[in-house]
Amino acid sequence: MTLIKSISGIRGTIGGAPGEGLSPLDIVKFTYAYCEKMRERRPKPCSEHYKVVVGKDARLSGDMVEHLVCGTLIACGVDVVKAGFCSTPTTEMAVVFEEADGGIILTASHNPKQWNALKLLNEKGEFLNAAEGAAVLACAEAEDFNFAQVDDLGMIEEKDFTDAHLDAVLALPAVDVEAVRAAGFKVALDAVNSVGGIIMPRLLERMGVECVCVNCEPTGEFAHNPEPLPSNLVELSEAVVANGADFGISVDPDVDRLALICENGQPFGEEYTLVSVADYLFSRVYNESLETGKSLEEVAAPYQMTASSNLSSSRALRDVTEQYGGEYFAAAVGEVNVTTKMKECGALIGGEGNGGVIYPALHYGRDAMVGVALFLTNLAYKKMKVSELLKTYPQYVIAKNKIELSDSALIDRILEEVKTVFAAEDINTIDGVKISFESRKEWVHLRRSNTEPIIRIYAEASTKEAADALAQQIIDIANKIIG
């Protein structure tokens, strides 16, 4: 059994003793702590109830966790808007729709079916920052409970926010529904038996796209490992080719990550989901600037010609951004870190290389629905096959490795030694150590795990061989220290 408590929430495997797995007691404690810190964050008169939106993916433990969370919220005197089966981005937007004080998403994202989690949102429908998350964690550990009296208990109402979310996506100026409809696309969709099987077909239908469904029944019995990696998408690749689809769409159980399959059954690559969307959005601004004579800044307003992703994401986003005269900004790993950097630099687009597209014109959260809508619009305009579109982008390969350590104290020694060895290169230390070799457009990023005594090593180069060789340099340095 596993239970992981961190500033980003609480997640674990279902079952076991309290503190060892995600038990009912842990769920109640953490939900109570969230309520306490919400009150501190947003003081209100005693007569006013707080309101929290609760959404869940389709995993098997969802009902159990939902009952516990909603019951605890009510016991804390908080009104609940229960969104039922609801994607993570839909829940985030529902907080804003409802003018709620926060939200709790019940999902373990790409983790297997035995996992579940509580992801915590503020009143903007965005994840709590590090300080807020740490405060919730400390409050839960204190176990100092004081629940509401009977006359002050909260109430529950149920709402479906699916169409409201899709209305907002399709109303975006950058989404051209008529162009997509005219293109007559056919796609295959793998929703890994979760809530993507509810919302994504509805989006495609409204855009006039024929959808071949694979694993779209929201049973929670995931047909394969739910992380949308090529090795887990063999069935989708086969469906794309067998049905003559223009491309394939894969989403994770809570639909915040998006991976695509080319028409020939080959992976488009998670890293290139964000790259392709950014290319479309920047080209849209660039072309309008040429047509109107306005500056890029005027056309992009209220955003800047900037983009952001985390340090472990592909350099391809930076290349595409600079191609249109924009500027790229790197952020520490973690969605809240990326959104913080995006706000600082006024980014037009951003996200993570795991298929997470964040489009601020809609909301500050990874959203597979807006990713699909923008990708379809781009493809309708480009009038080319998806495999051909992929070839128009800078080509890089990322090698992902890790070093397991019996002594976590060695981690700092390894990071310091790497900085010394590569002192002449461009070094970024906002999250571990990232060394960029600008002359050959390669990089390697080392960062400690938040939950295990390991160092993750990501390296990127123009070929797999070069990326592997770069990662091996780091592994060799670490091995000398480990002995």
XYZ file of C-alpha atoms in Angstrom, residues 85-367:
283
model
C -18.058 12.306 -13.699
C -16.063 15.364 -14.668
C -12.674 15.978 -16.253
C -10.027 17.881 -14.329
C -10.206 20.941 -16.628
C -14.007 20.908 -16.463
C -13.899 20.906 -12.669
C -11.412 23.768 -12.748
C -13.701 25.810 -14.966
C -16.758 24.861 -12.896
C -15.219 26.604 -9.877
C -15.246 29.827 -11.895
C -18.711 29.190 -13.362
C -20.106 28.717 -9.848
C -18.083 31.541 -8.277
C -17.107 28.897 -5.729
C -14.462 29.178 -3.036
C -12.551 26.170 -4.275
C -12.694 22.731 -5.798
C -11.542 19.177 -5.165
C -10.809 16.817 -8.046
C -10.908 13.103 -7.266
C -8.426 11.596 -9.679
C -5.037 9.932 -9.677
C -4.520 11.165 -13.239
C -2.445 8.620 -15.192
C -1.925 6.226 -12.250
C -3.421 2.694 -12.476
C -6.903 1.867 -11.219
C -5.903 1.034 -7.616
C -4.866 4.655 -7.091
C -6.938 7.720 -6.290
C -6.168 11.241 -5.122
C -7.527 14.573 -3.945
C -6.315 17.500 -6.041
C -7.035 20.870 -4.466
C -8.130 24.067 -6.232
C -8.436 27.684 -5.142
C -11.255 30.084 -5.984
C -9.788 30.648 -9.471
C -10.039 26.964 -10.310
C -6.244 26.681 -10.155
C -4.071 24.412 -8.043
C -2.966 25.637 -4.634
C 0.540 27.068 -4.552
C 3.351 25.482 -2.548
C 2.739 27.519 0.617
C -1.018 26.870 0.566
C -0.506 23.163 -0.021
C 2.005 22.930 2.809
C -0.460 24.653 5.149
C -3.170 22.095 4.313
C -0.737 19.251 4.891
C 0.322 20.621 8.294
C -3.294 21.135 9.343
C -4.184 17.547 8.416
C -1.295 16.219 10.497
C -2.427 18.269 13.526
C -5.757 16.377 13.677
C -7.472 19.217 15.548
C -11.056 18.809 14.338
C -14.118 20.938 15.077
C -17.129 20.190 12.885
C -20.279 22.279 12.305
C -23.411 22.095 14.441
C -26.551 20.591 12.914
C -28.079 23.927 11.898
C -24.873 24.923 10.110
C -24.337 21.821 7.975
C -23.711 22.336 4.272
C -25.981 21.364 1.392
C -25.393 19.355 -1.801
C -26.563 20.107 -5.321
C -25.644 18.228 -8.477
C -24.714 19.878 -11.788
C -23.254 18.786 -15.129
C -20.699 21.275 -16.465
C -19.720 19.385 -19.615
C -21.595 21.555 -22.107
C -20.616 24.792 -20.353
C -16.971 23.791 -20.729
C -17.396 22.887 -24.399
C -19.334 26.102 -25.072
C -16.356 28.063 -23.761
C -13.872 26.081 -25.880
C -15.883 26.464 -29.088
C -16.436 30.191 -28.484
C -12.681 30.890 -28.600
C -11.691 33.053 -31.608
C -8.763 30.711 -32.305
C -11.114 27.724 -32.696
C -12.675 27.612 -36.184
C -15.524 25.127 -35.987
C -16.692 25.743 -39.555
C -13.240 25.101 -41.015
C -12.985 21.856 -39.064
C -16.479 20.806 -40.073
C -15.703 21.496 -43.734
C -12.540 19.387 -43.552
C -14.579 16.267 -42.773
C -12.119 14.712 -40.361
C -12.365 11.202 -38.932
C -10.493 10.407 -35.713
C -10.075 7.438 -33.398
C -10.355 8.168 -29.673
C -8.974 6.132 -26.766
C -10.441 7.461 -23.509
C -9.048 4.623 -21.347
C -12.513 3.868 -19.896
C -12.816 7.125 -18.007
C -14.475 10.531 -18.308
C -12.788 11.344 -21.604
C -15.289 8.916 -23.101
C -18.058 11.304 -22.052
C -16.747 14.749 -22.935
C -14.435 14.136 -25.887
C -16.974 12.481 -28.248
C -19.353 15.343 -27.484
C -16.687 17.886 -28.442
C -15.893 16.064 -31.682
C -19.586 15.756 -32.584
C -20.088 19.501 -32.099
C -17.116 20.176 -34.384
C -18.441 17.872 -37.105
C -15.720 15.252 -36.627
C -16.496 11.546 -37.048
C -15.288 9.649 -33.997
C -14.305 5.977 -33.768
C -14.445 5.159 -30.056
C -11.915 2.875 -28.389
C -12.253 2.205 -24.653
C -14.751 5.027 -24.253
C -17.159 3.435 -21.744
C -16.474 5.136 -18.364
C -16.305 1.906 -16.361
C -13.061 2.630 -14.502
C -11.724 -0.746 -15.640
C -8.808 0.737 -17.576
C -8.157 -1.333 -20.703
C -4.417 -0.622 -20.486
C -1.916 1.348 -18.454
C -3.627 4.762 -18.450
C -0.525 6.859 -19.055
C -0.776 7.989 -22.725
C 2.628 6.695 -23.829
C 3.202 4.989 -27.228
C 3.728 1.586 -25.601
C 0.223 1.822 -24.089
C -1.495 2.981 -27.288
C -1.046 -0.010 -29.584
C -4.808 -0.610 -29.791
C -5.402 3.037 -30.719
C -2.694 2.945 -33.388
C -4.293 -0.136 -34.912
C -7.724 1.507 -34.842
C -6.418 4.610 -36.647
C -5.016 2.540 -39.518
C -7.898 0.036 -39.679
C -10.520 2.797 -39.869
C -8.630 5.137 -42.180
C -8.725 7.859 -39.531
C -6.935 11.166 -40.011
C -5.314 10.736 -36.587
C -5.802 9.250 -33.155
C -6.512 10.962 -29.834
C -5.484 9.553 -26.474
C -6.315 11.148 -23.139
C -5.533 10.105 -19.583
C -8.311 9.296 -17.066
C -8.913 12.934 -16.032
C -8.447 14.365 -19.558
C -5.791 16.985 -18.860
C -3.138 15.261 -20.995
C -3.341 14.752 -24.747
C -1.300 12.431 -26.958
C -1.845 12.018 -30.691
C -1.274 9.242 -33.229
C -0.483 9.997 -36.883
C -2.627 8.638 -39.718
C -0.020 5.918 -40.331
C -0.310 4.625 -36.768
C 2.957 6.173 -35.608
C 3.099 8.363 -32.487
C 2.933 12.118 -33.017
C 4.788 12.407 -29.718
C 3.527 13.841 -26.432
C 6.091 16.632 -26.588
C 4.735 17.786 -29.935
C 1.135 18.224 -28.790
C 2.061 21.539 -27.165
C 4.535 22.425 -29.926
C 1.901 22.056 -32.661
C -0.664 24.149 -30.775
C 1.930 26.849 -30.073
C 2.961 26.904 -33.740
C -0.655 27.480 -34.762
C -1.289 30.245 -32.233
C 1.943 32.123 -32.942
C 1.466 31.821 -36.709
C -2.065 33.159 -36.294
C -0.750 36.281 -34.566
C 2.131 36.615 -37.038
C -0.122 36.385 -40.108
C -2.656 38.843 -38.706
C 0.204 41.254 -38.024
C 1.291 41.019 -41.655
C -2.253 41.495 -42.931
C -3.179 44.451 -40.710
C 0.151 46.199 -40.274
C -0.259 46.026 -36.513
C 2.648 45.003 -34.317
C 2.852 41.451 -32.982
C 2.266 42.837 -29.492
C -0.912 44.627 -30.575
C -2.329 41.508 -32.188
C -1.378 39.210 -29.303
C -2.806 41.529 -26.612
C -3.709 41.057 -23.814
C -0.996 38.378 -23.952
C 2.632 38.621 -25.035
C 4.494 36.774 -27.790
C 5.846 34.427 -25.149
C 5.555 30.768 -24.212
C 6.507 28.700 -21.189
C 6.975 25.050 -20.304
C 8.847 23.178 -17.616
C 12.577 22.492 -17.698
C 12.067 18.852 -18.716
C 10.023 19.700 -21.812
C 11.337 19.730 -25.365
C 13.401 22.590 -26.746
C 11.110 22.459 -29.793
C 8.678 24.842 -28.079
C 11.448 27.415 -27.649
C 12.490 27.017 -31.301
C 8.950 27.511 -32.587
C 8.369 30.502 -30.307
C 11.554 32.239 -31.434
C 10.754 31.476 -35.061
C 7.859 33.950 -34.808
C 9.843 36.575 -32.919
C 8.628 35.449 -29.505
C 10.455 34.668 -26.279
C 10.497 31.423 -24.310
C 10.568 31.115 -20.500
C 11.371 27.929 -18.575
C 9.618 26.987 -15.328
C 10.218 24.447 -12.595
C 8.472 21.108 -13.035
C 4.844 21.114 -11.875
C 1.718 22.618 -13.392
C 1.392 25.364 -10.770
C 4.992 26.429 -11.470
C 4.293 26.631 -15.198
C 1.112 28.667 -14.754
C 2.911 31.021 -12.367
C 5.636 31.609 -14.952
C 3.023 32.052 -17.699
C 1.323 34.800 -15.701
C 4.661 36.496 -15.034
C 5.611 36.610 -18.714
C 2.085 37.045 -20.124
C 2.401 33.839 -22.132
C 0.129 33.307 -25.112
C 0.518 29.535 -24.666
C 2.272 27.148 -22.340
C 2.135 23.761 -20.725
C 4.130 20.620 -20.189
C 5.786 18.165 -22.531
C 3.618 15.326 -21.232
C 0.808 16.460 -23.536
C -0.436 19.197 -21.232
C -1.726 22.241 -23.141
C -2.456 25.393 -21.100
C -4.242 28.119 -23.051
C -4.835 31.192 -20.845
C -7.533 32.581 -23.132
C -9.674 29.727 -21.745
C -8.180 29.063 -18.293
C -4.890 28.359 -16.527
C -5.003 24.587 -16.503
C -3.962 21.661 -18.708
C -6.918 20.920 -20.968
